């Protein structure tokens, strides 16, 4: 059970095994309105079926960044449900209906989601903060890790600042819901990651940058397919 202490909000993590992506269905209980954070095209039937089963109305989707490892279903969901699509400003996604930036707010019912710009993994990455409860960190901060910084305008120095000067400034008990997980974890907390994240905890910026520059990771398998598709809201040309 996810310890969400807010009677108005329910959070359903939904997993894509192929890309190790977490999609989050956030439900506003009083109104039965909902949103999807980082939806995956291959899981659109699962997501729509769940929304229908729970008698929900999809109000919007929101992308934490432009993904290189999976194709978003945001455009297709908009076609099917007439929902809105939110993306980070500057990400060059002309097909989106709404653009968000630092301190932008998005409403789900009467619940306010606050946008934090947390660049570094990509040039235009955001986190989504639900005050006093949780933060959806995309690929900026993972559980015991962080996103890579070697393509899509990634910048290790910026990512270090995004994590330490923004995310780690949130209260320790704020839950962390990451964009990916590769080891079976669903959530963490700001306090846990400040103490236990091996890439950031007790690391100087120089140490972090050196570590990130020497990861030598292979590119995502779907990068050449995913990036152009996601620049068109996931609609394949």
mmCIF file of C-alpha atoms in Angstrom:
data_model
loop_
_atom_site.group_PDB
_atom_site.id
_atom_site.type_symbol
_atom_site.label_atom_id
_atom_site.label_comp_id
_atom_site.label_asym_id
_atom_site.label_seq_id
_atom_site.Cartn_x
_atom_site.Cartn_y
_atom_site.Cartn_z
ATOM 1 C CA UNK A 1 0.000 0.000 0.000
ATOM 2 C CA UNK A 2 1.342 3.419 -0.971
ATOM 3 C CA UNK A 3 1.166 5.690 2.093
ATOM 4 C CA UNK A 4 -0.706 8.573 0.471
ATOM 5 C CA UNK A 5 -2.138 10.690 3.276
ATOM 6 C CA UNK A 6 -4.625 12.715 1.280
ATOM 7 C CA UNK A 7 -8.274 11.696 1.094
ATOM 8 C CA UNK A 8 -8.715 13.621 -2.135
ATOM 9 C CA UNK A 9 -5.969 11.896 -4.113
ATOM 10 C CA UNK A 10 -5.245 8.299 -5.053
ATOM 11 C CA UNK A 11 -2.050 7.342 -6.863
ATOM 12 C CA UNK A 12 -1.818 4.194 -8.968
ATOM 13 C CA UNK A 13 1.686 3.326 -10.238
ATOM 14 C CA UNK A 14 1.511 1.432 -13.548
ATOM 15 C CA UNK A 15 4.599 -0.316 -14.904
ATOM 16 C CA UNK A 16 5.940 -0.984 -18.390
ATOM 17 C CA UNK A 17 8.290 -3.948 -18.215
ATOM 18 C CA UNK A 18 9.994 -3.346 -21.571
ATOM 19 C CA UNK A 19 11.243 0.156 -20.781
ATOM 20 C CA UNK A 20 11.109 -0.074 -16.948
ATOM 21 C CA UNK A 21 8.899 3.018 -17.036
ATOM 22 C CA UNK A 22 6.526 4.052 -14.278
ATOM 23 C CA UNK A 23 3.328 5.712 -15.442
ATOM 24 C CA UNK A 24 1.241 7.266 -12.696
ATOM 25 C CA UNK A 25 -2.535 7.416 -12.689
ATOM 26 C CA UNK A 26 -3.542 10.178 -10.271
ATOM 27 C CA UNK A 27 -7.190 10.172 -9.265
ATOM 28 C CA UNK A 28 -9.101 13.055 -7.701
ATOM 29 C CA UNK A 29 -11.534 11.064 -5.571
ATOM 30 C CA UNK A 30 -14.294 13.657 -5.095
ATOM 31 C CA UNK A 31 -14.753 14.304 -8.814
ATOM 32 C CA UNK A 32 -13.443 11.012 -10.308
ATOM 33 C CA UNK A 33 -11.281 13.072 -12.646
ATOM 34 C CA UNK A 34 -7.770 11.762 -13.320
ATOM 35 C CA UNK A 35 -4.493 12.400 -15.084
ATOM 36 C CA UNK A 36 -1.683 10.236 -16.394
ATOM 37 C CA UNK A 37 1.970 11.122 -15.876
ATOM 38 C CA UNK A 38 4.368 9.733 -18.528
ATOM 39 C CA UNK A 39 1.968 7.315 -20.278
ATOM 40 C CA UNK A 40 3.406 4.607 -22.561
ATOM 41 C CA UNK A 41 1.923 3.829 -25.990
ATOM 42 C CA UNK A 42 2.152 0.051 -25.638
ATOM 43 C CA UNK A 43 0.134 0.261 -22.403
ATOM 44 C CA UNK A 44 -2.686 2.457 -23.707
ATOM 45 C CA UNK A 45 -5.258 -0.342 -23.650
ATOM 46 C CA UNK A 46 -4.379 -1.224 -20.056
ATOM 47 C CA UNK A 47 -4.610 2.408 -18.977
ATOM 48 C CA UNK A 48 -7.884 3.130 -20.768
ATOM 49 C CA UNK A 49 -9.449 -0.062 -19.441
ATOM 50 C CA UNK A 50 -8.520 0.857 -15.879
ATOM 51 C CA UNK A 51 -9.890 4.377 -16.304
ATOM 52 C CA UNK A 52 -13.144 2.940 -17.663
ATOM 53 C CA UNK A 53 -13.413 0.295 -14.946
ATOM 54 C CA UNK A 54 -13.043 2.923 -12.235
ATOM 55 C CA UNK A 55 -15.546 5.241 -13.962
ATOM 56 C CA UNK A 56 -12.971 8.021 -14.260
ATOM 57 C CA UNK A 57 -12.609 10.935 -16.664
ATOM 58 C CA UNK A 58 -9.120 11.573 -18.055
ATOM 59 C CA UNK A 59 -8.521 15.328 -17.851
ATOM 60 C CA UNK A 60 -4.890 15.545 -18.953
ATOM 61 C CA UNK A 61 -1.594 13.783 -19.514
ATOM 62 C CA UNK A 62 1.732 15.321 -18.545
ATOM 63 C CA UNK A 63 5.253 14.467 -19.663
ATOM 64 C CA UNK A 64 8.195 14.972 -17.307
ATOM 65 C CA UNK A 65 10.496 15.192 -20.351
ATOM 66 C CA UNK A 66 10.819 13.973 -23.920
ATOM 67 C CA UNK A 67 11.575 10.278 -23.574
ATOM 68 C CA UNK A 68 14.174 8.327 -25.523
ATOM 69 C CA UNK A 69 13.283 4.837 -24.313
ATOM 70 C CA UNK A 70 9.556 4.601 -24.987
ATOM 71 C CA UNK A 71 6.864 6.270 -27.067
ATOM 72 C CA UNK A 72 4.270 8.310 -25.240
ATOM 73 C CA UNK A 73 0.563 7.622 -25.653
ATOM 74 C CA UNK A 74 -0.372 11.240 -24.933
ATOM 75 C CA UNK A 75 -1.376 12.105 -28.484
ATOM 76 C CA UNK A 76 -3.428 8.957 -28.945
ATOM 77 C CA UNK A 77 -5.099 9.448 -25.569
ATOM 78 C CA UNK A 78 -6.045 12.976 -26.596
ATOM 79 C CA UNK A 79 -7.592 11.640 -29.814
ATOM 80 C CA UNK A 80 -9.612 9.063 -27.886
ATOM 81 C CA UNK A 81 -10.641 11.036 -24.793
ATOM 82 C CA UNK A 82 -10.258 14.733 -25.703
ATOM 83 C CA UNK A 83 -7.896 15.193 -22.752
ATOM 84 C CA UNK A 84 -5.292 17.953 -22.579
ATOM 85 C CA UNK A 85 -1.570 17.303 -23.055
ATOM 86 C CA UNK A 86 1.055 19.081 -20.948
ATOM 87 C CA UNK A 87 4.776 19.170 -21.768
ATOM 88 C CA UNK A 88 7.743 21.216 -20.499
ATOM 89 C CA UNK A 89 8.068 24.582 -22.172
ATOM 90 C CA UNK A 90 10.992 24.752 -24.569
ATOM 91 C CA UNK A 91 10.800 21.077 -25.463
ATOM 92 C CA UNK A 92 9.689 21.913 -29.023
ATOM 93 C CA UNK A 93 6.516 19.812 -28.957
ATOM 94 C CA UNK A 94 4.179 21.883 -31.092
ATOM 95 C CA UNK A 95 1.389 19.307 -30.926
ATOM 96 C CA UNK A 96 0.899 19.728 -27.158
ATOM 97 C CA UNK A 97 -2.049 21.733 -25.885
ATOM 98 C CA UNK A 98 -0.316 23.197 -22.800
ATOM 99 C CA UNK A 99 3.236 24.096 -21.793
ATOM 100 C CA UNK A 100 4.510 24.269 -18.216
ATOM 101 C CA UNK A 101 7.540 25.857 -16.576
ATOM 102 C CA UNK A 102 8.958 26.633 -13.132
ATOM 103 C CA UNK A 103 6.146 27.485 -10.675
ATOM 104 C CA UNK A 104 3.400 26.695 -13.189
ATOM 105 C CA UNK A 105 0.412 25.047 -11.545
ATOM 106 C CA UNK A 106 -1.903 22.424 -12.959
ATOM 107 C CA UNK A 107 -5.238 21.606 -11.327
ATOM 108 C CA UNK A 108 -6.703 18.137 -10.910
ATOM 109 C CA UNK A 109 -10.075 18.935 -9.438
ATOM 110 C CA UNK A 110 -9.198 21.307 -6.616
ATOM 111 C CA UNK A 111 -5.761 19.757 -6.026
ATOM 112 C CA UNK A 112 -2.790 21.848 -7.146
ATOM 113 C CA UNK A 113 0.193 20.255 -8.875
ATOM 114 C CA UNK A 114 3.234 22.525 -8.867
ATOM 115 C CA UNK A 115 5.826 22.305 -11.632
ATOM 116 C CA UNK A 116 9.535 22.353 -10.770
ATOM 117 C CA UNK A 117 12.068 22.692 -13.571
ATOM 118 C CA UNK A 118 14.692 20.005 -12.898
ATOM 119 C CA UNK A 119 16.936 19.948 -15.997
ATOM 120 C CA UNK A 120 20.056 17.868 -16.399
ATOM 121 C CA UNK A 121 18.845 14.494 -17.618
ATOM 122 C CA UNK A 122 17.485 16.417 -20.578
ATOM 123 C CA UNK A 123 17.565 20.130 -21.259
ATOM 124 C CA UNK A 124 13.846 20.463 -20.509
ATOM 125 C CA UNK A 125 12.925 18.146 -17.643
ATOM 126 C CA UNK A 126 10.355 18.825 -14.948
ATOM 127 C CA UNK A 127 9.243 17.342 -11.657
ATOM 128 C CA UNK A 128 5.652 17.519 -10.440
ATOM 129 C CA UNK A 129 5.121 18.378 -6.778
ATOM 130 C CA UNK A 130 2.006 17.656 -4.773
ATOM 131 C CA UNK A 131 2.581 19.785 -1.685
ATOM 132 C CA UNK A 132 3.046 17.983 1.623
ATOM 133 C CA UNK A 133 2.699 14.613 -0.079
ATOM 134 C CA UNK A 134 4.883 13.552 -3.004
ATOM 135 C CA UNK A 135 6.962 14.521 -6.007
ATOM 136 C CA UNK A 136 7.076 12.833 -9.403
ATOM 137 C CA UNK A 137 10.708 13.224 -10.417
ATOM 138 C CA UNK A 138 10.775 11.799 -13.940
ATOM 139 C CA UNK A 139 14.355 10.752 -14.706
ATOM 140 C CA UNK A 140 15.996 13.498 -12.647
ATOM 141 C CA UNK A 141 15.992 11.551 -9.378
ATOM 142 C CA UNK A 142 15.560 7.792 -9.326
ATOM 143 C CA UNK A 143 15.505 5.467 -6.349
ATOM 144 C CA UNK A 144 19.182 5.123 -5.421
ATOM 145 C CA UNK A 145 20.145 6.636 -8.758
ATOM 146 C CA UNK A 146 19.471 9.385 -11.285
ATOM 147 C CA UNK A 147 18.976 9.831 -14.999
ATOM 148 C CA UNK A 148 21.899 9.769 -17.407
ATOM 149 C CA UNK A 149 23.231 13.038 -18.831
ATOM 150 C CA UNK A 150 25.038 12.088 -22.030
ATOM 151 C CA UNK A 151 22.485 13.019 -24.712
ATOM 152 C CA UNK A 152 19.350 15.175 -25.355
ATOM 153 C CA UNK A 153 21.085 18.236 -23.962
ATOM 154 C CA UNK A 154 21.958 16.450 -20.743
ATOM 155 C CA UNK A 155 24.220 18.261 -18.311
ATOM 156 C CA UNK A 156 25.621 16.641 -15.178
ATOM 157 C CA UNK A 157 26.264 19.944 -13.409
ATOM 158 C CA UNK A 158 22.677 21.042 -13.989
ATOM 159 C CA UNK A 159 21.331 17.698 -12.811
ATOM 160 C CA UNK A 160 23.364 17.910 -9.599
ATOM 161 C CA UNK A 161 21.904 21.359 -8.948
ATOM 162 C CA UNK A 162 18.376 20.192 -9.790
ATOM 163 C CA UNK A 163 18.659 17.358 -7.294
ATOM 164 C CA UNK A 164 20.527 19.076 -4.473
ATOM 165 C CA UNK A 165 19.190 22.635 -4.751
ATOM 166 C CA UNK A 166 15.583 21.865 -5.659
ATOM 167 C CA UNK A 167 14.445 18.306 -4.958
ATOM 168 C CA UNK A 168 16.555 17.859 -1.824
ATOM 169 C CA UNK A 169 15.167 21.128 -0.476
ATOM 170 C CA UNK A 170 11.726 19.529 -0.154
ATOM 171 C CA UNK A 171 10.763 18.086 3.251
ATOM 172 C CA UNK A 172 12.361 14.723 4.053
ATOM 173 C CA UNK A 173 9.012 12.914 4.299
ATOM 174 C CA UNK A 174 7.928 13.814 0.750
ATOM 175 C CA UNK A 175 7.497 10.610 -1.243
ATOM 176 C CA UNK A 176 9.559 10.211 -4.416
ATOM 177 C CA UNK A 177 7.863 8.594 -7.397
ATOM 178 C CA UNK A 178 10.507 8.114 -10.147
ATOM 179 C CA UNK A 179 10.069 7.839 -13.892
ATOM 180 C CA UNK A 180 11.937 4.532 -14.003
ATOM 181 C CA UNK A 181 13.014 1.744 -11.744
ATOM 182 C CA UNK A 182 15.173 -1.236 -12.622
ATOM 183 C CA UNK A 183 15.224 -3.078 -9.285
ATOM 184 C CA UNK A 184 11.599 -3.438 -8.236
ATOM 185 C CA UNK A 185 11.166 -0.303 -6.117
ATOM 186 C CA UNK A 186 7.920 1.680 -6.288
ATOM 187 C CA UNK A 187 8.685 4.747 -4.201
ATOM 188 C CA UNK A 188 11.216 6.281 -1.857
ATOM 189 C CA UNK A 189 11.395 9.583 0.040
ATOM 190 C CA UNK A 190 13.438 12.734 -0.162
ATOM 191 C CA UNK A 191 15.044 11.941 3.191
ATOM 192 C CA UNK A 192 16.048 8.430 2.068
ATOM 193 C CA UNK A 193 17.618 9.655 -1.141
ATOM 194 C CA UNK A 194 19.522 12.447 0.604
ATOM 195 C CA UNK A 195 21.121 9.816 2.837
ATOM 196 C CA UNK A 196 21.334 6.730 0.639
ATOM 197 C CA UNK A 197 21.462 7.686 -3.037
ATOM 198 C CA UNK A 198 24.971 6.527 -4.031
ATOM 199 C CA UNK A 199 25.306 8.992 -6.900
ATOM 200 C CA UNK A 200 24.428 12.111 -4.940
ATOM 201 C CA UNK A 201 24.560 11.571 -1.178
ATOM 202 C CA UNK A 202 27.686 13.164 0.301
ATOM 203 C CA UNK A 203 29.043 13.816 -3.196
ATOM 204 C CA UNK A 204 30.496 17.118 -4.346
ATOM 205 C CA UNK A 205 29.434 18.475 -7.720
ATOM 206 C CA UNK A 206 32.856 17.561 -9.142
ATOM 207 C CA UNK A 207 32.550 13.986 -7.873
ATOM 208 C CA UNK A 208 29.059 13.698 -9.320
ATOM 209 C CA UNK A 209 30.118 15.075 -12.705
ATOM 210 C CA UNK A 210 33.070 12.680 -12.867
ATOM 211 C CA UNK A 211 30.833 9.732 -12.022
ATOM 212 C CA UNK A 212 28.255 10.683 -14.654
ATOM 213 C CA UNK A 213 30.911 11.194 -17.327
ATOM 214 C CA UNK A 214 32.173 7.664 -16.826
ATOM 215 C CA UNK A 215 28.969 5.617 -16.838
ATOM 216 C CA UNK A 216 29.524 4.439 -20.441
ATOM 217 C CA UNK A 217 25.930 3.302 -20.877
ATOM 218 C CA UNK A 218 24.549 1.996 -24.186
ATOM 219 C CA UNK A 219 21.898 4.171 -25.789
ATOM 220 C CA UNK A 220 18.251 3.125 -25.264
ATOM 221 C CA UNK A 221 17.148 0.541 -27.822
ATOM 222 C CA UNK A 222 14.217 2.659 -29.029
ATOM 223 C CA UNK A 223 15.963 6.027 -29.168
ATOM 224 C CA UNK A 224 15.812 6.465 -32.953
ATOM 225 C CA UNK A 225 12.115 5.568 -32.989
ATOM 226 C CA UNK A 226 11.064 7.196 -29.714
ATOM 227 C CA UNK A 227 12.531 10.684 -30.033
ATOM 228 C CA UNK A 228 10.887 11.670 -33.345
ATOM 229 C CA UNK A 229 7.617 10.057 -32.278
ATOM 230 C CA UNK A 230 7.588 11.861 -28.946
ATOM 231 C CA UNK A 231 8.287 15.164 -30.657
ATOM 232 C CA UNK A 232 4.883 14.522 -32.290
ATOM 233 C CA UNK A 233 3.068 13.546 -29.046
ATOM 234 C CA UNK A 234 3.655 9.868 -29.788
ATOM 235 C CA UNK A 235 1.750 9.865 -33.075
ATOM 236 C CA UNK A 236 3.801 7.811 -35.513
ATOM 237 C CA UNK A 237 4.189 9.410 -38.925
#
